[in-house]
């Protein structure tokens, strides 16, 4: 059974860097894509970006200038760095496994396993 | 960027009733790229439907998805008490290549 667990500071100061790690258990991080998604308090879901185990990344254009996602296959982990944070970055941050499944000449794209989420507050 | 608009914002129904949730895209979406999630308070989203109509592993058959182009629907045939939650549609677009979510529909007990 695949499980994901987010970890990292719950409080970050404005203008500093938000750093989170997602530890994958029950499956190898290799051969899959992994993604970060966030949810501000009382609001909807926002996709941040994803990474392939090889290191290939894709980011939300609205966050691209401030985001880096990296992977450590030896630790079965992937990480999120969000730079120059403001109060608007306060949210629950989720890591999830991204599936790309071939079907009938196309691909299915969805997130099938999610971590429980970690709350990050940006405040001085 | 494709924008997904879900309606209604809130749906009030009773257990046993049928729920119909709508997700409308600003531009045509490949139905293979459309998914639905359920989120209960304090929990992570859970995948319900992918490819617009395929149920994820372990999802009861009272949940069904349909639609194509710009109009997609999630139907819950007979509501159980545990189905009251917020539901999100999601699409993966190729130009630019990114995921977007609808704003959610809250399904509440009447």
mmCIF file of C-alpha atoms in Angstrom:
data_model
loop_
_atom_site.group_PDB
_atom_site.id
_atom_site.type_symbol
_atom_site.label_atom_id
_atom_site.label_comp_id
_atom_site.label_asym_id
_atom_site.label_seq_id
_atom_site.Cartn_x
_atom_site.Cartn_y
_atom_site.Cartn_z
ATOM 1 C CA UNK A 1 0.000 0.000 0.000
ATOM 2 C CA UNK A 2 1.532 3.259 -1.142
ATOM 3 C CA UNK A 3 1.696 5.992 1.492
ATOM 4 C CA UNK A 4 2.972 9.542 1.317
ATOM 5 C CA UNK A 5 3.948 11.703 4.273
ATOM 6 C CA UNK A 6 4.697 15.411 4.152
ATOM 7 C CA UNK A 7 7.140 16.953 6.611
ATOM 8 C CA UNK A 8 8.609 20.363 7.252
ATOM 9 C CA UNK A 9 8.228 23.555 9.279
ATOM 10 C CA UNK A 10 4.694 24.661 10.076
ATOM 11 C CA UNK A 11 5.678 28.312 10.324
ATOM 12 C CA UNK A 12 7.728 30.309 7.837
ATOM 13 C CA UNK A 13 8.560 34.016 7.949
ATOM 14 C CA UNK A 14 7.636 36.316 5.068
ATOM 15 C CA UNK A 15 10.333 36.580 2.358
ATOM 16 C CA UNK A 16 11.919 33.311 3.475
ATOM 17 C CA UNK A 17 11.843 29.882 1.841
ATOM 18 C CA UNK A 18 9.200 27.248 2.462
ATOM 19 C CA UNK A 19 10.760 23.785 2.333
ATOM 20 C CA UNK A 20 8.798 20.554 2.513
ATOM 21 C CA UNK A 21 9.667 16.915 1.957
ATOM 22 C CA UNK A 22 7.413 14.055 0.958
ATOM 23 C CA UNK A 23 8.484 10.553 1.959
ATOM 24 C CA UNK A 24 7.118 7.713 -0.128
ATOM 25 C CA UNK A 25 6.608 4.272 1.396
ATOM 26 C CA UNK A 26 5.190 1.098 -0.070
ATOM 27 C CA UNK A 27 6.501 1.872 -3.542
ATOM 28 C CA UNK A 28 9.670 2.950 -5.273
ATOM 29 C CA UNK A 29 9.773 6.588 -6.228
ATOM 30 C CA UNK A 30 11.225 5.476 -9.524
ATOM 31 C CA UNK A 31 8.954 5.023 -12.513
ATOM 32 C CA UNK A 32 6.360 7.512 -11.324
ATOM 33 C CA UNK A 33 5.665 11.223 -11.339
ATOM 34 C CA UNK A 34 5.204 13.054 -8.049
ATOM 35 C CA UNK A 35 3.386 16.289 -7.458
ATOM 36 C CA UNK A 36 2.690 19.066 -4.966
ATOM 37 C CA UNK A 37 -0.727 20.678 -4.519
ATOM 38 C CA UNK A 38 -1.826 23.262 -1.998
ATOM 39 C CA UNK A 39 -5.082 24.490 -0.508
ATOM 40 C CA UNK A 40 -5.361 27.902 1.192
ATOM 41 C CA UNK A 41 -7.661 28.002 4.213
ATOM 42 C CA UNK A 42 -11.293 27.634 3.131
ATOM 43 C CA UNK A 43 -10.384 27.613 -0.552
ATOM 44 C CA UNK A 44 -9.902 25.193 -3.422
ATOM 45 C CA UNK A 45 -6.971 23.189 -4.712
ATOM 46 C CA UNK A 46 -4.016 24.679 -6.577
ATOM 47 C CA UNK A 47 -1.511 22.553 -8.443
ATOM 48 C CA UNK A 48 2.098 23.626 -7.779
ATOM 49 C CA UNK A 49 4.125 21.299 -9.964
ATOM 50 C CA UNK A 50 5.373 17.775 -10.557
ATOM 51 C CA UNK A 51 8.612 15.889 -10.977
ATOM 52 C CA UNK A 52 9.524 12.614 -12.645
ATOM 53 C CA UNK A 53 11.954 10.341 -10.821
ATOM 54 C CA UNK A 54 14.521 11.201 -13.497
ATOM 55 C CA UNK A 55 14.351 14.849 -12.440
ATOM 56 C CA UNK A 56 12.143 16.252 -15.206
ATOM 57 C CA UNK A 57 9.870 18.948 -13.797
ATOM 58 C CA UNK A 58 6.839 21.015 -14.748
ATOM 59 C CA UNK A 59 5.525 23.934 -12.704
ATOM 60 C CA UNK A 60 2.400 26.023 -12.500
ATOM 61 C CA UNK A 61 3.188 29.135 -14.567
ATOM 62 C CA UNK A 62 1.839 31.354 -11.786
ATOM 63 C CA UNK A 63 4.444 29.974 -9.344
ATOM 64 C CA UNK A 64 7.230 28.964 -11.685
ATOM 65 C CA UNK A 65 9.575 31.825 -10.781
ATOM 66 C CA UNK A 66 9.496 30.872 -7.083
ATOM 67 C CA UNK A 67 9.329 27.075 -7.093
ATOM 68 C CA UNK A 68 11.800 24.215 -7.226
ATOM 69 C CA UNK A 69 10.840 20.562 -6.882
ATOM 70 C CA UNK A 70 13.594 17.974 -6.510
ATOM 71 C CA UNK A 71 13.829 14.223 -5.991
ATOM 72 C CA UNK A 72 16.137 12.002 -3.947
ATOM 73 C CA UNK A 73 15.718 8.446 -5.166
ATOM 74 C CA UNK A 74 18.136 7.081 -2.566
ATOM 75 C CA UNK A 75 15.816 8.269 0.194
ATOM 76 C CA UNK A 76 12.576 7.674 -1.724
ATOM 77 C CA UNK A 77 11.698 11.327 -1.175
ATOM 78 C CA UNK A 78 10.878 14.401 -3.155
ATOM 79 C CA UNK A 79 10.908 17.986 -1.981
ATOM 80 C CA UNK A 80 9.364 21.394 -2.527
ATOM 81 C CA UNK A 81 11.085 24.746 -2.154
ATOM 82 C CA UNK A 82 8.946 27.871 -2.460
ATOM 83 C CA UNK A 83 10.961 31.073 -2.300
ATOM 84 C CA UNK A 84 10.116 34.577 -1.116
ATOM 85 C CA UNK A 85 6.889 33.544 0.554
ATOM 86 C CA UNK A 86 4.099 35.877 1.604
ATOM 87 C CA UNK A 87 0.937 35.416 3.628
ATOM 88 C CA UNK A 88 -0.783 34.313 0.405
ATOM 89 C CA UNK A 89 1.311 31.136 0.521
ATOM 90 C CA UNK A 90 -0.341 30.052 3.765
ATOM 91 C CA UNK A 91 -2.024 26.753 2.954
ATOM 92 C CA UNK A 92 -2.249 23.040 3.506
ATOM 93 C CA UNK A 93 0.382 21.478 1.260
ATOM 94 C CA UNK A 94 -0.242 18.017 -0.159
ATOM 95 C CA UNK A 95 2.094 15.678 -1.969
ATOM 96 C CA UNK A 96 0.569 13.142 -4.333
ATOM 97 C CA UNK A 97 1.480 10.551 -6.917
ATOM 98 C CA UNK A 98 0.732 11.581 -10.463
ATOM 99 C CA UNK A 99 -0.364 8.820 -12.789
ATOM 100 C CA UNK A 100 0.107 8.875 -16.534
ATOM 101 C CA UNK A 101 -1.710 5.824 -17.848
ATOM 102 C CA UNK A 102 -1.925 4.994 -21.562
ATOM 103 C CA UNK A 103 -5.428 4.331 -22.854
ATOM 104 C CA UNK A 104 -6.863 4.166 -26.363
ATOM 105 C CA UNK A 105 -4.264 6.394 -27.984
ATOM 106 C CA UNK A 106 -4.386 8.966 -25.214
ATOM 107 C CA UNK A 107 -3.255 9.090 -21.643
ATOM 108 C CA UNK A 108 -5.145 9.350 -18.376
ATOM 109 C CA UNK A 109 -3.719 12.012 -16.058
ATOM 110 C CA UNK A 110 -4.728 12.029 -12.407
ATOM 111 C CA UNK A 111 -3.425 11.921 -8.827
ATOM 112 C CA UNK A 112 -4.254 8.602 -7.212
ATOM 113 C CA UNK A 113 -2.455 8.616 -3.853
ATOM 114 C CA UNK A 114 -2.237 11.648 -1.597
ATOM 115 C CA UNK A 115 -0.471 12.482 1.622
ATOM 116 C CA UNK A 116 -2.523 13.712 4.556
ATOM 117 C CA UNK A 117 -1.253 17.244 4.071
ATOM 118 C CA UNK A 118 0.741 19.614 6.215
ATOM 119 C CA UNK A 119 -0.280 23.108 7.239
ATOM 120 C CA UNK A 120 2.188 25.889 6.563
ATOM 121 C CA UNK A 121 1.578 29.366 7.918
ATOM 122 C CA UNK A 122 3.535 32.352 6.665
ATOM 123 C CA UNK A 123 3.789 34.909 9.427
ATOM 124 C CA UNK A 124 6.389 36.944 11.271
ATOM 125 C CA UNK B 1 -5.189 28.089 -19.488
ATOM 126 C CA UNK B 2 -8.430 26.156 -19.180
ATOM 127 C CA UNK B 3 -10.765 27.317 -16.421
ATOM 128 C CA UNK B 4 -13.143 24.813 -14.827
ATOM 129 C CA UNK B 5 -16.404 26.122 -13.375
ATOM 130 C CA UNK B 6 -18.390 23.846 -11.095
ATOM 131 C CA UNK B 7 -22.064 24.190 -10.329
ATOM 132 C CA UNK B 8 -23.872 24.474 -8.117
ATOM 133 C CA UNK B 9 -21.603 25.916 -5.457
ATOM 134 C CA UNK B 10 -23.624 24.129 -2.795
ATOM 135 C CA UNK B 11 -26.079 21.288 -3.240
ATOM 136 C CA UNK B 12 -28.463 20.377 -0.416
ATOM 137 C CA UNK B 13 -29.932 16.899 -0.650
ATOM 138 C CA UNK B 14 -31.113 14.089 1.594
ATOM 139 C CA UNK B 15 -29.667 10.590 1.910
ATOM 140 C CA UNK B 16 -31.133 8.339 -0.732
ATOM 141 C CA UNK B 17 -31.508 11.119 -3.270
ATOM 142 C CA UNK B 18 -29.629 11.473 -6.538
ATOM 143 C CA UNK B 19 -26.896 14.101 -6.857
ATOM 144 C CA UNK B 20 -25.803 15.658 -10.128
ATOM 145 C CA UNK B 21 -22.694 17.846 -10.084
ATOM 146 C CA UNK B 22 -21.550 19.830 -13.097
ATOM 147 C CA UNK B 23 -18.096 20.837 -14.309
ATOM 148 C CA UNK B 24 -17.872 23.157 -17.293
ATOM 149 C CA UNK B 25 -14.573 23.951 -19.061
ATOM 150 C CA UNK B 26 -13.699 27.247 -20.745
ATOM 151 C CA UNK B 27 -12.303 25.310 -23.705
ATOM 152 C CA UNK B 28 -12.760 21.755 -24.901
ATOM 153 C CA UNK B 29 -11.034 19.161 -22.717
ATOM 154 C CA UNK B 30 -9.888 15.723 -23.758
ATOM 155 C CA UNK B 31 -12.124 13.533 -21.622
ATOM 156 C CA UNK B 32 -9.139 11.287 -20.838
ATOM 157 C CA UNK B 33 -7.687 14.225 -18.895
ATOM 158 C CA UNK B 34 -10.723 14.852 -16.659
ATOM 159 C CA UNK B 35 -10.897 13.567 -13.083
ATOM 160 C CA UNK B 36 -13.110 13.994 -10.015
ATOM 161 C CA UNK B 37 -12.081 14.042 -6.353
ATOM 162 C CA UNK B 38 -13.953 13.952 -3.053
ATOM 163 C CA UNK B 39 -12.687 15.851 -0.027
ATOM 164 C CA UNK B 40 -14.031 15.581 3.501
ATOM 165 C CA UNK B 41 -13.189 18.134 6.207
ATOM 166 C CA UNK B 42 -9.644 17.784 7.466
ATOM 167 C CA UNK B 43 -8.788 15.116 4.913
ATOM 168 C CA UNK B 44 -6.866 14.963 1.680
ATOM 169 C CA UNK B 45 -8.787 14.685 -1.584
ATOM 170 C CA UNK B 46 -9.619 11.167 -2.741
ATOM 171 C CA UNK B 47 -9.688 10.158 -6.392
ATOM 172 C CA UNK B 48 -13.149 9.061 -7.523
ATOM 173 C CA UNK B 49 -13.190 9.188 -11.309
ATOM 174 C CA UNK B 50 -10.517 9.454 -13.995
ATOM 175 C CA UNK B 51 -10.834 9.632 -17.757
ATOM 176 C CA UNK B 52 -14.201 11.343 -17.166
ATOM 177 C CA UNK B 53 -15.995 8.040 -16.545
ATOM 178 C CA UNK B 54 -13.670 5.391 -15.078
ATOM 179 C CA UNK B 55 -14.088 4.697 -11.382
ATOM 180 C CA UNK B 56 -10.928 4.535 -9.305
ATOM 181 C CA UNK B 57 -10.096 1.438 -7.307
ATOM 182 C CA UNK B 58 -12.507 0.845 -4.443
ATOM 183 C CA UNK B 59 -15.018 3.506 -5.455
ATOM 184 C CA UNK B 60 -18.645 2.345 -5.125
ATOM 185 C CA UNK B 61 -20.666 2.019 -8.309
ATOM 186 C CA UNK B 62 -23.162 4.633 -7.127
ATOM 187 C CA UNK B 63 -20.542 7.141 -8.343
ATOM 188 C CA UNK B 64 -20.453 7.685 -12.086
ATOM 189 C CA UNK B 65 -18.917 10.242 -14.395
ATOM 190 C CA UNK B 66 -19.902 11.329 -17.867
ATOM 191 C CA UNK B 67 -19.446 14.083 -20.392
ATOM 192 C CA UNK B 68 -17.206 15.314 -23.157
ATOM 193 C CA UNK B 69 -15.906 18.512 -24.688
ATOM 194 C CA UNK B 70 -16.694 21.289 -22.233
ATOM 195 C CA UNK B 71 -19.413 19.680 -20.096
ATOM 196 C CA UNK B 72 -18.807 16.965 -17.541
ATOM 197 C CA UNK B 73 -21.004 15.497 -14.825
ATOM 198 C CA UNK B 74 -20.478 13.538 -11.643
ATOM 199 C CA UNK B 75 -23.564 11.614 -10.564
ATOM 200 C CA UNK B 76 -24.135 9.926 -7.233
ATOM 201 C CA UNK B 77 -27.113 7.667 -7.784
ATOM 202 C CA UNK B 78 -28.256 7.233 -4.215
ATOM 203 C CA UNK B 79 -26.622 9.352 -1.531
ATOM 204 C CA UNK B 80 -25.149 7.682 1.521
ATOM 205 C CA UNK B 81 -24.375 9.681 4.692
ATOM 206 C CA UNK B 82 -20.639 9.406 3.989
ATOM 207 C CA UNK B 83 -21.019 11.067 0.552
ATOM 208 C CA UNK B 84 -21.594 14.541 1.963
ATOM 209 C CA UNK B 85 -18.361 16.338 1.171
ATOM 210 C CA UNK B 86 -16.782 18.751 -1.295
ATOM 211 C CA UNK B 87 -16.210 17.534 -4.847
ATOM 212 C CA UNK B 88 -13.614 18.883 -7.270
ATOM 213 C CA UNK B 89 -13.145 18.316 -10.965
ATOM 214 C CA UNK B 90 -9.625 18.486 -12.403
ATOM 215 C CA UNK B 91 -8.212 18.596 -15.888
ATOM 216 C CA UNK B 92 -4.733 18.346 -17.348
ATOM 217 C CA UNK B 93 -4.188 20.758 -20.192
ATOM 218 C CA UNK B 94 -1.444 20.682 -22.792
ATOM 219 C CA UNK B 95 -1.161 24.371 -23.557
ATOM 220 C CA UNK B 96 0.348 25.146 -21.182
ATOM 221 C CA UNK B 97 0.880 21.687 -19.679
ATOM 222 C CA UNK B 98 -0.663 22.090 -16.252
ATOM 223 C CA UNK B 99 -3.395 20.873 -13.944
ATOM 224 C CA UNK B 100 -6.356 23.030 -13.026
ATOM 225 C CA UNK B 101 -9.146 22.352 -10.557
ATOM 226 C CA UNK B 102 -12.685 23.580 -10.380
ATOM 227 C CA UNK B 103 -13.615 25.666 -7.354
ATOM 228 C CA UNK B 104 -15.572 22.777 -5.836
ATOM 229 C CA UNK B 105 -19.172 21.831 -5.110
ATOM 230 C CA UNK B 106 -20.169 21.345 -1.496
ATOM 231 C CA UNK B 107 -22.699 18.565 -1.089
ATOM 232 C CA UNK B 108 -24.509 19.061 2.194
ATOM 233 C CA UNK B 109 -27.253 17.250 4.051
ATOM 234 C CA UNK B 110 -30.670 18.861 3.653
#
